Every structure is written in structure tokens, then in C-alpha cells.
Coordinates of C-alpha atoms and ligand atoms in Angstrom, one line a residue:
X1428 CA 19.7 8.5 -11.9
X1429 CA 17.7 8.0 -15.1
X1430 CA 15.0 5.9 -14.2
X1431 CA 13.6 5.8 -17.6
X1432 CA 16.6 3.7 -18.8
X1433 CA 16.5 1.4 -15.7
X1434 CA 12.3 0.6 -15.4
X1435 CA 12.6 -2.7 -17.4
X1436 CA 15.6 -3.9 -15.4
X1437 CA 14.1 -2.9 -12.0
X1438 CA 10.4 -3.8 -13.0
X1439 CA 11.4 -7.8 -13.7
X1440 CA 13.9 -8.2 -10.6
X1441 CA 11.5 -6.7 -8.3
X1442 CA 8.6 -8.7 -9.9
X1443 CA 10.9 -11.8 -9.3
X1444 CA 11.9 -10.8 -5.7
X1445 CA 7.7 -10.3 -5.2
X1446 CA 7.0 -13.8 -6.5
X1447 CA 9.8 -15.7 -4.7
X1448 CA 8.8 -13.9 -1.4
X1449 CA 5.1 -14.9 -1.9
X1450 CA 6.0 -18.8 -2.1
X1451 CA 8.2 -18.3 1.0
X1452 CA 4.8 -16.7 2.5
X1453 CA 2.8 -19.5 1.6
X1454 CA 4.8 -22.2 2.6
X1455 CA 4.9 -20.7 6.2
X1456 CA 1.2 -21.8 6.1
X1457 CA 1.9 -25.3 7.3
X1458 CA 4.5 -24.1 10.0
X1459 CA 3.6 -22.7 13.2
X1460 CA 4.2 -18.6 13.0
X1461 CA 6.2 -16.8 16.1
X1462 CA 3.6 -13.9 16.7
X1463 CA 4.8 -11.0 18.4
X1464 CA 3.0 -7.5 19.5
X1465 CA 3.9 -4.5 18.6
X1466 CA 1.9 -1.3 19.8
X1467 CA -1.0 -3.1 20.9
X1468 CA -2.9 -6.8 20.3
X1469 CA -4.1 -6.0 17.1
X1470 CA -0.8 -4.6 15.7
X1471 CA 1.4 -8.0 15.3
X1472 CA 4.2 -8.8 13.5
X1473 CA 5.5 -12.5 12.8
X1474 CA 8.9 -14.1 11.7
X1475 CA 7.5 -13.8 8.1
X1476 CA 7.1 -10.3 8.0
X1477 CA 10.8 -9.9 9.4
X1478 CA 12.3 -12.7 7.0
X1479 CA 10.5 -11.3 3.9
X1480 CA 11.9 -7.8 4.9
X1481 CA 15.2 -8.9 5.0
X1482 CA 14.7 -10.6 1.6
X1483 CA 14.0 -7.7 -0.1
X1484 CA 16.8 -5.7 1.6
X1485 CA 19.6 -8.4 0.8
X1486 CA 18.6 -8.0 -2.8
X1487 CA 17.9 -4.2 -3.0
X1488 CA 21.4 -4.0 -1.4
X1489 CA 23.0 -6.3 -3.7
X1490 CA 21.6 -4.8 -7.2
X1491 CA 21.4 -1.3 -6.1
X1492 CA 24.1 -0.5 -3.5
X1493 CA 23.7 3.0 -1.8
X1494 CA 20.0 3.0 -2.5
X1495 CA 18.2 3.6 1.1
X1496 CA 15.4 1.4 2.3
X1497 CA 12.5 2.3 4.3
X1498 CA 11.0 -1.0 5.6
X1499 CA 8.3 -1.4 8.3
X1500 CA 10.1 -3.7 10.5
X1501 CA 12.8 -1.6 10.8
X1502 CA 15.7 -3.5 9.3
X1503 CA 16.2 -0.9 6.4
X1504 CA 17.8 2.5 7.0
X1505 CA 16.8 5.5 9.5
X1506 CA 15.5 7.4 6.7
X1507 CA 14.9 11.1 7.8
X1508 CA 14.2 12.7 4.3
X1509 CA 13.3 11.2 0.8
X1510 CA 16.6 12.9 -0.9
X1511 CA 17.8 10.6 -3.8
X1512 CA 16.4 6.9 -4.0
X1513 CA 14.4 5.4 -1.5
X1514 CA 12.4 2.2 -1.4
X1515 CA 9.7 1.7 0.6
X1516 CA 8.8 -1.6 1.9
X1517 CA 5.8 -3.3 3.8
X1518 CA 6.9 -7.2 3.5
X1519 CA 3.3 -8.0 4.5
X1520 CA 0.5 -5.5 4.6
X1521 CA -2.5 -6.7 6.1
X1522 CA -0.7 -9.0 8.8
X1523 CA -3.8 -9.7 11.0
X1524 CA -5.7 -10.9 7.9
X1525 CA -2.2 -13.0 6.9
X1526 CA -2.5 -14.4 10.5
X1527 CA -6.3 -15.1 11.1
X1528 CA -7.5 -15.7 7.3
X1529 CA -4.4 -16.5 5.2
X1530 CA -6.0 -14.1 2.4
X1531 CA -6.2 -10.5 2.1
X1532 CA -3.0 -9.8 2.5
X1533 CA -0.2 -8.2 0.4
X1534 CA 3.2 -7.4 -0.4
X1535 CA 4.3 -3.8 -1.2
X1536 CA 7.2 -2.5 -2.7
X1537 CA 7.8 1.3 -3.8
X1538 CA 10.7 3.6 -5.4
X1539 CA 10.6 7.2 -4.8
X1540 CA 13.3 9.5 -6.2
X1541 CA 13.7 13.0 -4.3
X1542 CA 10.1 12.7 -2.9
X1543 CA 8.4 11.6 -6.3
X1544 CA 6.9 8.1 -7.0
X1545 CA 8.4 6.2 -9.6
X1546 CA 7.6 2.7 -9.0
X1547 CA 4.8 0.9 -7.2
X1548 CA 3.9 -2.8 -6.6
X1549 CA 0.9 -4.1 -4.8
X1550 CA 0.6 -8.0 -4.9
X1551 CA -2.2 -9.6 -3.7
X1552 CA -0.7 -13.0 -2.6
X1553 CA -3.7 -15.3 -2.6
X1554 CA -5.5 -13.6 -5.6
X1555 CA -2.4 -14.0 -7.4
X1556 CA -2.9 -10.0 -9.0
X1557 CA -0.1 -8.3 -9.0
X1558 CA -0.9 -4.2 -9.5
X1559 CA 2.0 -2.5 -10.6
X1560 CA 2.8 0.9 -12.2
X1561 CA 5.6 3.0 -13.5
X1562 CA 5.4 6.7 -13.2
X1563 CA 4.2 7.8 -16.4
X1564 CA 3.5 4.4 -18.3
X1565 CA 0.1 3.6 -16.9
X1566 CA -1.1 0.8 -13.8
X1567 CA -1.2 -2.6 -14.7
X1568 CA -3.0 -5.9 -13.0
X1569 CA -0.9 -8.9 -14.1
X1570 CA -0.2 -8.1 -17.6
X1571 CA -3.5 -6.3 -18.2
X1572 CA -3.4 -2.3 -18.4
X1573 CA -5.8 -0.6 -16.2
X1574 CA -8.2 1.7 -17.4
X1575 CA -8.5 5.4 -16.0
X1576 CA -11.0 5.2 -13.3
X1577 CA -14.6 6.1 -14.1
X1578 CA -15.1 9.5 -12.3
X1579 CA -18.8 8.8 -10.8
X1580 CA -20.3 10.8 -7.9
X1581 CA -19.9 9.5 -4.2
X1582 CA -23.3 8.1 -4.4
X1583 CA -22.5 5.8 -6.7
X1584 CA -19.7 3.8 -5.3
X1585 CA -18.7 1.6 -2.0
X1586 CA -16.2 3.4 -0.1
X1587 CA -13.9 1.1 2.4
X1588 CA -12.3 2.6 5.2
X1589 CA -9.7 1.4 7.8
X1590 CA -10.8 -0.4 11.3
X1591 CA -9.1 2.4 13.2
X1592 CA -11.3 4.8 11.6
X1593 CA -14.2 2.8 11.9
X1594 CA -13.2 2.5 15.8
X1595 CA -11.9 5.7 16.4
X1596 CA -14.0 8.0 14.2
X1597 CA -17.4 6.3 13.7
X1598 CA -19.0 9.6 13.2
X1599 CA -17.0 10.1 10.2
X1600 CA -17.4 6.3 8.8
X1601 CA -21.2 7.0 9.3
X1602 CA -21.2 10.4 7.1
X1603 CA -19.6 8.8 4.5
X1604 CA -21.4 5.7 4.5
X1605 CA -24.6 7.8 4.3
X1606 CA -23.5 9.5 1.3
X1607 CA -22.1 6.6 -0.8
X1608 CA -23.6 3.1 -1.6
X1609 CA -21.9 1.9 1.5
X1610 CA -19.0 1.1 3.6
X1611 CA -16.6 -1.8 3.1
X1612 CA -13.6 -2.9 5.6
X1613 CA -10.7 -5.3 4.5
X1614 CA -8.3 -4.7 6.8
X1615 CA -5.4 -4.3 4.1
X1616 CA -4.5 -0.7 3.2
X1617 CA -3.1 -2.3 0.1
X1618 CA -5.6 -4.3 -1.2
X1619 CA -8.4 -1.6 -0.2
X1620 CA -6.1 1.0 -2.3
X1621 CA -5.9 -1.9 -5.3
X1622 CA -9.8 -2.0 -5.2
X1623 CA -9.8 1.4 -5.6
X1624 CA -7.6 1.5 -8.5
X1625 CA -9.6 -1.1 -10.3
X1626 CA -12.7 0.6 -10.1
X1627 CA -14.3 -2.3 -7.3
X1628 CA -14.4 0.6 -4.7
X1629 CA -14.6 4.7 -5.3
X1630 CA -12.9 5.3 -2.3
X1631 CA -10.5 4.6 0.8
X1632 CA -10.1 6.2 4.0
X1633 CA -7.9 5.3 7.0
X1634 CA -7.3 7.0 10.1
X1635 CA -3.5 6.6 10.4
X1636 CA -1.4 5.1 7.6
X1637 CA 2.4 4.6 8.0
X1638 CA 4.6 5.5 4.7
X1639 CA 5.1 1.8 3.9
X1640 CA 0.9 1.7 3.6
X1641 CA 0.9 4.3 1.1
X1642 CA 4.1 4.5 -0.8
X1643 CA 3.2 2.1 -3.6
X1644 CA -0.7 2.3 -3.7
X1645 CA 0.0 6.2 -4.6
X1646 CA 2.1 5.3 -7.4
X1647 CA -0.5 3.3 -8.8
X1648 CA -3.4 5.2 -8.0
X1649 CA -2.3 8.2 -9.5
X1650 CA -1.7 6.5 -12.8
X1651 CA -5.4 5.9 -13.1
X1652 CA -6.4 9.2 -12.2
X1653 CA -7.1 8.6 -8.7
X1654 CA -6.4 11.6 -6.0
X1655 CA -4.4 10.7 -2.9
X1656 CA -4.2 12.9 -0.3
X1657 CA -4.5 13.8 3.5
X1658 CA -8.1 13.3 4.8
X1659 CA -8.0 17.3 5.0
X1660 CA -6.7 17.1 1.2
X1661 CA -3.2 18.2 2.3
X1662 CA -0.5 16.5 0.5
X1663 CA 0.6 12.9 2.0
X1664 CA 4.0 13.1 3.9
X1665 CA 5.6 10.0 3.5
X1666 CA 8.0 10.3 6.3
X1667 CA 5.0 10.5 9.0
X1668 CA 1.7 8.6 9.4
X1669 CA -1.4 9.9 7.5
X1670 CA -4.9 10.2 7.9
X1671 CA -5.4 9.5 4.0
X1672 CA -8.0 9.6 1.1
X1673 CA -7.5 8.0 -1.9
X1674 CA -10.5 8.4 -4.5
X1675 CA -11.9 9.3 -7.8
X1676 CA -11.4 12.9 -8.6
X1677 CA -15.4 13.7 -7.8
X1678 CA -15.7 11.7 -5.0
X1679 CA -12.3 13.0 -3.4
X1680 CA -13.7 16.3 -3.2
X1681 CA -17.1 15.5 -2.3
X1682 CA -15.6 13.2 0.7
X1683 CA -13.2 16.6 2.0
X1684 CA -16.3 18.9 1.5
X1685 CA -18.7 16.5 3.5
X1686 CA -16.1 16.0 6.2
X1687 CA -14.8 19.7 6.8
X1688 CA -18.7 20.6 6.5
X1689 CA -18.8 18.4 9.7
X1690 CA -15.9 19.6 11.0
X1691 CA -14.4 16.3 10.6
X1692 CA -11.0 17.4 9.1
Ligands
LIG2177 P1 -0.2 -4.0 8.3 O1 -0.8 -5.0 8.5 O2 1.1 -3.9 7.6 O3 0.2 -3.4 9.7 C1 -5.5 -2.2 8.5 O4 -6.6 -1.6 8.5 C2 -4.2 -1.7 7.7 O5 -3.6 -0.7 8.6 C3 -3.6 -2.4 7.1 O6 -2.9 -1.7 6.0 C4 -2.3 -2.4 8.2 O7 -1.0 -2.9 7.8 C5 -3.0 -0.9 8.6 N1 -2.1 -0.7 10.3 C6 -2.5 -1.6 10.9 N2 -1.7 -1.1 12.4 C7 -1.5 0.2 11.8 C8 -0.7 1.0 12.8 N3 -0.6 0.7 14.1 N4 -0.2 2.1 12.0 C9 -0.3 2.3 10.8 N5 -0.9 1.5 10.1 C10 -1.4 0.2 10.5
LIG2178 CA1 3.2 -4.7 7.4

């Protein structure tokens, strides 16, 4: 596959599918959701998460037959390796926000080829902001090129953390909170990564992110010079859950050395 020849066609299609999916999601605000519990009472899935994932899978299979799909709700393929082209999809990232706030949730789509991120999309539905990137071509918010991040020291920036990290690893959250300008919690890995990409946050730490929470954001983040790794500095494994850190290079280094000095990673 030569992605360079296909970026434009794929980009147009993915954007169309994302905007269609967003319309469907917004329409659901007027209708009662069917909500089910997954691993615990804060890990929820709605009929909308499932419907949107199915919508993407149908389109991908129609336009790109043979390409495998890893989706959060499990309607795609049983992906055990990243050989060839793999789509990684989170139909609604921040499902709790979607249910309780009707804001701060995202649609995320990524394409990886032999384990390398080629295209990434995070759509902040309620802000109508589509963050996108194609490997080597920079990152965009809607039509606007996002500048490479300002590589400031950690003490000059705000850091977002996941709520799982806050509740399970509060010592770690305190360390990072003291060393930075402060800590923020939003509850959507996609939206938090988008804030790091656009410089509103200097970093985002999470205790346990699934491949679909990471895949799109990693492609976009790397295009603006951010570093996206596990919390101990190792490479992300997109077939497993990862304790993860995305941050501007200086802050990334500082956070890793702070945490290892305190034996937190
Ligand atoms: P989700 O809404 O798609 O599940 C909240 O801190 C962030 O963590 C959201 O991006 C959320 O994505 C993700 N998240 C919530 N529960 C999770 C779980 N059990 N495993 C991995 N990620 C989770
Ligand atoms: Ca989700």
C-alpha cells in the first residue's frame, strides 16, 4: 500500500464519516439512551457507542475491504498484531461525559500501517473542532495548521491526569501537581490529548489507556513535536493497556525523572 497516494481520498472519506457520526450522536440527545455497565459502574457503554462503531466498520469494509479494524466495542476484528493496515476506532471517547454532560467527548479514528501511525483524527463534537494529522504533513485543527509545541519547562504548564490515576495513584498526581502550574481533569483522553497538542496543557498522564484511547492522539501529538510514551518512558504497546504520558519534550523528561526518583514508575 502506498499511503502517500491515498491520503487525500482517505482524509475526505474519514472526515465525511466523522461529521455524519457526530450528527447521529447529537440527535440522540433528544432520545433516551440505552446505557449498560461494562467493567464497573463508571465504565459504561450506550447504544450510541455501538451504533457509531458499526457505522464506521460498515464504511471501512465498503471502501477498504480486507483492512482490519480494532474498535472499542468489539464489532471489528480480533486484532492480535499490527501487521498491514489496521484501523483503530473509539466511537465515543469520554462516554461518561457524553452521558452526564453532553460535552467533552470525542470521536477518534486512526490508521496504522505495520505498527506505524499514518493518520489520526480526534473530533471534539460539541466544540466542532476536528484535530487531524497525516504522518509527515503536520497536524490541523479544522483547516488551520497547528504550530509545533512551545517546549516550556514543566513548572510553566498545566497537566491533565486521568480520573483513574487520580483515584489509584494520588501520590503521583500530587508530585506532578506540585512540579507544574497545576492539575486538570477532563475525562476524555482524546480531548485532553487535543489540549496538549494545541498548547493549552503541557502534558497528559493516564493510569491505563486502551489502544483506541491512544492511537489517534499519538499520530497527531507526534506531528507537533510532542513525545507519547508509557509512563516509564518505554514505547507504547498498541495491543495492550498502557500507563501513558504525552507531553512537550522538556516536560516529558522532567515528569519521567520525577516519577522514577520517587519510585512511581
Ligand atoms: P472511554 O470513555 O472511551 O471509555 C477517562 O479518564 C478516559 O479514560 C476516557 O478517555 C475513557 O475512554 C478512558 N477510560 C475509561 N474507562 C476506561 C477503562 N476501563 N480502560 C481504559 N480506558 C478507560
Ligand atoms: Ca469509548
